[in-house]
CSV table of C-alpha atoms in Angstrom, one decimal:
chain,number,residue,atom,x,y,z
B,278,MET,CA,7.9,3.8,5.1
B,279,VAL,CA,7.1,7.5,5.0
B,280,ALA,CA,9.6,9.7,3.3
B,281,GLY,CA,12.3,11.0,5.7
B,282,LEU,CA,11.7,8.2,8.1
B,283,PHE,CA,14.6,6.0,7.1
B,284,ILE,CA,17.7,4.2,8.4
B,285,VAL,CA,20.7,4.3,6.2
B,286,LEU,CA,22.0,0.8,5.4
B,287,ASN,CA,25.6,1.6,6.4
B,288,SER,CA,24.6,2.2,10.0
B,289,TYR,CA,23.4,-1.4,10.2
B,290,ALA,CA,26.2,-2.9,8.1
B,291,GLN,CA,28.7,-2.0,10.7
B,292,ARG,CA,26.8,-3.6,13.6
B,293,LYS,CA,27.9,-6.9,15.1
B,294,VAL,CA,25.5,-9.8,15.4
B,295,ARG,CA,23.9,-10.0,18.8
B,296,TYR,CA,22.1,-13.0,20.4
B,297,ASN,CA,19.1,-13.5,22.6
B,298,ILE,CA,17.9,-9.9,22.2
B,299,PRO,CA,14.3,-9.3,23.5
B,300,LEU,CA,11.9,-8.0,20.8
B,301,ASP,CA,11.2,-4.7,22.6
B,302,SER,CA,15.0,-4.0,22.8
B,303,ILE,CA,15.3,-4.1,18.9
B,304,ARG,CA,15.1,-0.8,17.1
B,305,LEU,CA,13.4,-1.5,13.7
B,306,SER,CA,10.9,0.3,11.5
B,307,ASP,CA,8.3,-1.6,9.5
B,308,PRO,CA,8.9,-5.0,11.1
B,309,ALA,CA,7.7,-7.9,8.9
B,310,ILE,CA,7.9,-11.5,10.1
B,311,LEU,CA,8.0,-14.7,8.1
B,312,ALA,CA,7.1,-17.8,10.1
B,313,ASP,CA,9.1,-20.5,8.1
B,314,LYS,CA,7.5,-23.9,8.8
B,315,ALA,CA,10.4,-25.9,7.3
B,316,SER,CA,13.0,-24.5,9.7
B,317,LYS,CA,10.5,-23.7,12.5
B,318,THR,CA,12.1,-20.2,12.6
B,319,TYR,CA,10.8,-16.7,12.5
B,320,PHE,CA,12.6,-14.3,10.2
B,321,MET,CA,12.1,-10.6,10.8
B,322,THR,CA,12.9,-7.9,8.2
B,323,GLY,CA,12.1,-4.3,7.9
B,324,THR,CA,13.9,-1.0,7.2
B,325,GLY,CA,17.7,-1.1,6.9
B,326,GLY,CA,18.3,-4.2,4.7
B,327,MET,CA,18.9,-6.6,7.7
B,328,LEU,CA,17.4,-9.7,9.1
B,329,TRP,CA,16.7,-11.1,12.6
B,330,LYS,CA,16.0,-14.7,13.5
B,331,SER,CA,14.0,-16.3,16.4
B,332,LYS,CA,12.6,-19.6,17.5
B,333,ASP,CA,10.0,-18.2,19.9
B,334,LEU,CA,9.3,-14.5,18.9
B,335,LYS,CA,10.7,-13.5,22.3
B,336,PHE,CA,14.4,-13.6,21.8
B,337,TRP,CA,16.1,-12.7,18.6
B,338,ASP,CA,19.6,-13.1,16.9
B,339,GLY,CA,20.8,-10.4,14.5
B,340,PRO,CA,21.1,-8.2,12.6
B,341,PHE,CA,22.3,-10.2,9.5
B,342,HIS,CA,23.0,-8.4,6.2
B,343,VAL,CA,20.9,-10.3,3.6
B,344,ALA,CA,20.1,-8.0,0.7
B,345,LYS,CA,22.8,-8.2,-2.1
B,346,THR,CA,22.0,-5.5,-4.7
B,347,ASN,CA,23.8,-4.8,-7.9
B,348,PRO,CA,26.0,-1.7,-7.6
B,349,ASN,CA,25.7,-1.1,-11.3
B,350,SER,CA,21.9,-1.0,-11.3
B,351,TRP,CA,19.7,2.0,-10.9
B,352,MET,CA,19.9,1.5,-7.1
B,353,GLY,CA,23.6,2.5,-7.0
B,354,PRO,CA,26.3,1.1,-4.8
B,355,ASN,CA,24.7,1.8,-1.5
B,356,PRO,CA,20.9,2.1,-1.6
B,357,MET,CA,18.7,2.8,1.4
B,358,ILE,CA,16.4,-0.1,2.0
B,359,TRP,CA,12.9,0.4,3.5
B,360,ALA,CA,10.1,-1.8,4.6
B,361,ALA,CA,11.4,-5.2,3.5
B,362,GLU,CA,9.1,-8.2,3.6
B,363,LEU,CA,9.8,-11.9,3.0
B,364,HIS,CA,7.4,-14.1,1.1
B,365,GLU,CA,7.6,-17.8,0.4
B,366,TYR,CA,6.3,-18.7,-3.1
B,367,LYS,CA,6.7,-21.8,-5.2
B,368,ASN,CA,9.6,-23.2,-3.1
B,369,LYS,CA,11.6,-19.9,-3.2
B,370,TYR,CA,11.8,-16.9,-0.9
B,371,TYR,CA,11.2,-13.4,-2.1
B,372,TYR,CA,12.4,-10.1,-0.6
B,373,PHE,CA,10.0,-7.2,-1.4
B,374,ALA,CA,11.5,-3.9,-0.4
B,375,THR,CA,11.8,-0.2,-1.3
B,376,PHE,CA,15.2,0.9,-2.6
B,377,THR,CA,16.4,4.5,-2.8
B,378,ASN,CA,19.3,5.9,-4.7
B,379,ARG,CA,20.0,9.3,-3.1
B,380,ASP,CA,22.4,10.3,-5.8
B,381,VAL,CA,19.7,10.3,-8.5
B,382,LYS,CA,17.0,13.1,-8.4
B,383,ILE,CA,13.9,12.5,-10.5
B,384,ASP,CA,11.8,15.5,-9.7
B,385,THR,CA,11.3,18.6,-7.5
B,386,VAL,CA,7.7,19.3,-6.3
B,387,GLY,CA,6.8,22.1,-3.9
B,388,GLY,CA,10.4,22.6,-3.0
B,389,ASN,CA,10.9,18.9,-2.2
B,390,VAL,CA,13.6,17.1,-4.2
B,391,ILE,CA,12.5,13.6,-5.0
B,392,GLU,CA,15.1,10.9,-5.1
B,393,ARG,CA,15.0,7.7,-7.3
B,394,ARG,CA,13.0,5.3,-5.2
B,395,ALA,CA,11.0,2.2,-6.1
B,396,SER,CA,9.7,-1.1,-4.8
B,397,HIS,CA,11.6,-4.1,-6.1
B,398,VAL,CA,12.0,-7.8,-5.6
B,399,LEU,CA,15.0,-10.0,-4.8
B,400,VAL,CA,15.1,-13.8,-4.5
B,401,SER,CA,16.8,-16.6,-2.5
B,402,ASN,CA,16.6,-20.4,-2.1
B,403,LYS,CA,16.7,-19.9,1.7
B,404,PRO,CA,14.8,-17.7,4.0
B,405,GLU,CA,18.0,-16.4,5.6
B,406,GLY,CA,19.2,-15.3,2.1
B,407,PRO,CA,21.3,-13.9,0.6
B,408,TYR,CA,18.7,-12.3,-1.6
B,409,LEU,CA,19.8,-11.4,-5.1
B,410,PRO,CA,18.3,-9.5,-8.1
B,411,MET,CA,16.3,-11.3,-10.8
B,412,GLU,CA,15.8,-10.7,-14.5
B,413,ASP,CA,14.2,-7.2,-14.7
B,414,GLU,CA,16.2,-4.2,-13.6
B,415,THR,CA,13.0,-2.3,-12.9
B,416,TYR,CA,9.5,-3.2,-11.8
B,417,LEU,CA,7.9,0.2,-11.6
B,418,PRO,CA,8.4,3.5,-13.6
B,419,ALA,CA,11.7,5.3,-13.1
B,420,ASP,CA,10.0,8.7,-13.0
B,421,LYS,CA,7.7,8.0,-10.1
B,422,PRO,CA,8.6,7.5,-6.4
B,423,THR,CA,7.0,4.2,-5.2
B,424,LEU,CA,7.4,2.4,-2.0
B,425,ASP,CA,6.2,-0.3,0.4
B,426,GLY,CA,5.5,-3.1,-2.2
B,427,THR,CA,3.8,-6.2,-0.8
B,428,PHE,CA,2.7,-9.5,-2.4
B,429,TRP,CA,-0.6,-11.0,-3.3
B,430,VAL,CA,-1.8,-13.9,-5.4
B,431,ASP,CA,-5.4,-13.6,-6.6
B,432,SER,CA,-8.0,-16.4,-6.8
B,433,VAL,CA,-6.9,-17.5,-10.3
B,434,GLY,CA,-3.2,-17.7,-9.3
B,435,LYS,CA,-2.0,-14.4,-10.8
B,436,PRO,CA,0.8,-12.8,-8.6
B,437,TYR,CA,0.7,-9.0,-8.0
B,438,MET,CA,2.7,-6.3,-6.2
B,439,VAL,CA,0.6,-3.8,-4.3
B,440,TYR,CA,2.5,-0.6,-3.5
B,441,CYS,CA,2.2,3.1,-2.8
B,442,TYR,CA,2.8,5.9,-5.2
B,443,GLU,CA,4.2,8.5,-2.9
B,444,TRP,CA,2.5,11.7,-2.1
B,445,LEU,CA,5.7,13.8,-2.5
B,446,GLN,CA,5.0,13.8,-6.2
B,447,ASN,CA,1.3,13.5,-6.6
B,448,GLY,CA,0.1,15.4,-3.5
B,449,ASN,CA,-2.4,12.7,-2.7
B,450,GLY,CA,-0.7,9.3,-2.1
B,451,THR,CA,-2.3,6.3,-3.9
B,452,MET,CA,-2.4,2.6,-3.4
B,453,GLU,CA,-1.8,0.7,-6.7
B,454,LYS,CA,-1.3,-2.8,-8.1
B,455,ILE,CA,0.8,-4.2,-10.9
B,456,GLU,CA,0.8,-7.8,-12.2
B,457,LEU,CA,4.1,-9.8,-11.8
B,458,LYS,CA,5.6,-12.4,-14.0
B,459,PRO,CA,4.8,-16.0,-12.9
B,460,ASP,CA,8.3,-16.3,-11.4
B,461,LEU,CA,8.1,-12.8,-9.9
B,462,SER,CA,11.2,-11.8,-11.9
B,463,GLY,CA,9.6,-8.7,-13.3
B,464,SER,CA,6.3,-6.9,-13.8
B,465,ILE,CA,3.7,-7.0,-16.6
B,466,GLY,CA,1.9,-3.9,-17.9
B,467,GLU,CA,1.3,-0.8,-15.9
B,468,GLY,CA,0.2,0.0,-12.4
B,469,GLN,CA,-3.5,0.5,-11.7
B,470,LEU,CA,-5.1,2.7,-9.0
B,471,LEU,CA,-6.9,1.0,-6.1
B,472,PHE,CA,-7.6,4.0,-3.9
B,473,LYS,CA,-6.3,7.4,-2.8
B,474,ALA,CA,-5.1,8.7,0.6
B,475,SER,CA,-8.0,11.1,0.6
B,476,ASP,CA,-10.5,8.2,0.6
B,477,SER,CA,-9.7,7.6,4.2
B,478,PRO,CA,-12.3,8.9,6.7
B,479,TRP,CA,-10.0,8.6,9.7
B,480,SER,CA,-6.7,10.1,8.6
B,481,ARG,CA,-6.3,13.9,9.1
B,482,GLU,CA,-3.9,16.8,8.7
B,483,LYS,CA,-4.1,20.6,8.5
B,484,ASP,CA,-3.8,22.6,5.3
B,485,GLU,CA,-1.8,25.8,5.0
B,486,HIS,CA,-4.7,27.8,6.5
B,487,GLY,CA,-5.1,25.4,9.5
B,488,ASN,CA,-8.2,23.7,8.2
B,489,ASP,CA,-8.7,20.0,8.6
B,490,LYS,CA,-8.4,17.8,5.5
B,491,PRO,CA,-7.6,14.1,4.8
B,492,ASN,CA,-4.0,13.1,5.2
B,493,LYS,CA,-2.0,12.7,2.0
B,494,VAL,CA,0.1,9.7,3.1
B,495,THR,CA,-0.5,6.1,1.9
B,496,ASP,CA,1.9,3.7,3.7
B,497,GLY,CA,2.5,0.0,4.4
B,498,PRO,CA,-0.2,-2.0,2.5
B,499,TYR,CA,-0.7,-5.7,3.5
B,500,LEU,CA,-3.4,-7.9,2.2
B,501,PHE,CA,-5.4,-10.7,4.0
B,502,LYS,CA,-8.6,-12.7,3.9
B,503,THR,CA,-11.0,-13.0,6.8
B,504,GLY,CA,-12.5,-16.3,7.9
B,505,THR,CA,-15.5,-15.6,5.7
B,506,GLY,CA,-13.3,-15.1,2.6
B,507,ARG,CA,-13.5,-11.3,2.6
B,508,LEU,CA,-10.5,-9.5,1.1
B,509,GLY,CA,-9.0,-6.8,3.3
B,510,MET,CA,-6.0,-4.5,3.3
B,511,ILE,CA,-4.3,-3.0,6.3
B,512,TRP,CA,-2.5,0.3,5.6
B,513,THR,CA,-1.1,3.2,7.5
B,514,SER,CA,-1.4,7.0,7.5
B,515,TRP,CA,-1.4,9.8,10.1
B,516,ILE,CA,-3.9,11.5,12.3
B,517,TYR,CA,-2.1,14.9,12.5
B,518,ASP,CA,1.3,13.8,14.0
B,519,VAL,CA,0.2,10.3,15.2
B,520,TYR,CA,1.1,7.3,13.1
B,521,THR,CA,-2.1,5.2,12.7
B,522,GLN,CA,-3.1,1.8,11.4
B,523,GLY,CA,-6.3,1.5,9.4
B,524,VAL,CA,-8.1,-1.1,7.3
B,525,ALA,CA,-10.1,-1.3,4.1
B,526,TYR,CA,-12.2,-4.1,2.5
B,527,SER,CA,-12.8,-4.9,-1.2
B,528,GLU,CA,-16.5,-4.9,-2.1
B,529,SER,CA,-15.8,-7.2,-5.1
B,530,GLY,CA,-13.4,-9.5,-3.2
B,531,THR,CA,-10.7,-8.7,-5.8
B,532,LEU,CA,-7.8,-6.2,-5.8
B,533,ASP,CA,-9.9,-4.0,-8.2
B,534,GLY,CA,-12.3,-3.1,-5.3
B,535,PRO,CA,-14.0,-0.8,-4.9
B,536,TRP,CA,-12.2,-0.5,-1.5
B,537,LEU,CA,-14.4,0.5,1.4
B,538,GLN,CA,-12.5,2.3,4.2
B,539,GLU,CA,-13.4,1.5,7.8
B,540,THR,CA,-14.3,4.6,9.8
B,541,ASP,CA,-12.0,4.0,12.7
B,542,PRO,CA,-8.4,2.8,13.1
B,543,ILE,CA,-7.8,-0.8,14.2
B,544,THR,CA,-5.0,-0.3,16.8
B,545,PRO,CA,-4.3,2.2,19.6
B,546,SER,CA,-2.6,5.4,18.6
B,547,ASN,CA,1.1,5.4,17.6
B,548,PHE,CA,1.2,2.0,15.9
B,549,GLY,CA,1.5,1.4,12.2
B,550,HIS,CA,3.0,-0.2,9.1
B,551,GLY,CA,1.4,-3.6,10.0
B,552,MET,CA,1.6,-7.0,8.5
B,553,LEU,CA,0.0,-10.3,9.5
B,554,PHE,CA,1.3,-13.8,10.1
B,555,LYS,CA,0.4,-17.0,11.9
B,556,SER,CA,2.6,-18.2,14.7
B,557,PHE,CA,3.7,-21.8,15.2
B,558,ASN,CA,1.2,-22.1,18.0
B,559,GLY,CA,-1.7,-21.1,15.7
B,560,LYS,CA,-2.3,-17.5,16.7
B,561,THR,CA,-2.8,-14.8,14.0
B,562,LEU,CA,-0.5,-11.9,14.9
B,563,LEU,CA,-0.1,-8.3,13.7
B,564,SER,CA,3.4,-7.0,13.6
B,565,VAL,CA,3.7,-3.2,13.8
B,566,HIS,CA,6.1,-0.5,15.1
B,567,SER,CA,5.7,2.4,17.4
B,568,HIS,CA,7.5,5.7,17.6
B,569,LYS,CA,9.2,7.0,20.8
B,570,LYS,CA,11.4,10.0,21.5
B,571,VAL,CA,14.7,9.2,23.2
B,572,ASN,CA,17.1,12.0,23.7
B,573,ASP,CA,15.4,14.1,21.0
B,574,ARG,CA,15.7,11.2,18.5
B,575,THR,CA,12.7,9.2,17.2
B,576,VAL,CA,13.2,5.4,17.6
B,577,ARG,CA,10.9,2.7,16.3
B,578,ILE,CA,10.2,-0.4,18.2
B,579,PRO,CA,8.5,-3.6,17.0
B,580,HIS,CA,5.3,-4.8,18.7
B,581,LEU,CA,2.9,-7.7,18.2
B,582,PHE,CA,-0.9,-7.8,18.6
B,583,GLU,CA,-3.1,-10.8,18.7
B,584,VAL,CA,-5.7,-10.7,16.0
B,585,ASP,CA,-9.1,-12.4,15.3
B,586,LEU,CA,-9.8,-13.1,11.6
B,587,THR,CA,-12.4,-15.8,12.1
B,588,GLY,CA,-15.4,-13.5,11.3
B,589,ASN,CA,-16.1,-10.9,8.6
B,590,LYS,CA,-13.7,-8.3,9.8
B,591,LEU,CA,-10.2,-8.1,11.3
B,592,LYS,CA,-10.3,-7.5,15.0
B,593,VAL,CA,-7.3,-6.6,17.1
B,594,ILE,CA,-7.7,-8.3,20.4
B,595,LYS,CA,-4.8,-7.3,22.7
B,596,PRO,CA,-1.0,-6.9,22.7
B,597,TYR,CA,0.8,-10.2,22.3
B,598,ILE,CA,3.6,-10.9,24.7
B,599,PRO,CA,5.8,-13.8,23.6
């Protein structure tokens, strides 16, 4: 979730639960879908700290408030919640999300005041929550703004969080990894660099003199393996003012890379912050959101694309209409 593109939790907390809502009628940034086999239910999270439920991907019930943070923690009593994902792991369900405490300022860079923000993990015994804090109060450094944490387990069974170190502080956003404890209740060691925003050949922006340069934003990592066993990562940046979904592949087949960036984006313009899941009818789907102006206000709408992962590369086939 890019800085400034957020939805305050309170605006959702006051909403009543609605039923049988079409997917394209939901307003949600960073949609992430867990296909829970045990309950034969799809659970969709994203920005705002809420959850939607569906049996068919077409009609949804929600929003339900599921994230229960500790008001005495660094997050404060009412954190903003961005880009939540649900992951099933060892018979529990984990809520990876970005939490922001707007009352705590950690830095000022280039005139931008940087608030206390970090990726964190909550846990539940059920996919519908509630999701509660675990042992460690922090997973990532308090003096760095981090966001969009996602989950990966490597070939020897070590769990990791992969996340973005935000460009607001470093001027060139990075993608990083940190090892997690076996029960995901905290982190081990320090974060390690995977790649920088400037490594992308497709993302662009203008400098202060109007010259082209690589965009500074890293956003929304999500890891996958192709049918040939190749390790890939979808992630998002911008081509000028257009939100854009790209992909990179690890030459070594591990998180350590080196990561080779594909030359071209993988979706049409104005789609981003993707994640992948398999539907109950066996299709691999990409969940993303688009931006649209409505009455001078930007709204974000979830979309699904059908994806082919059987070969050596991820291929986006066509929009998926449930």
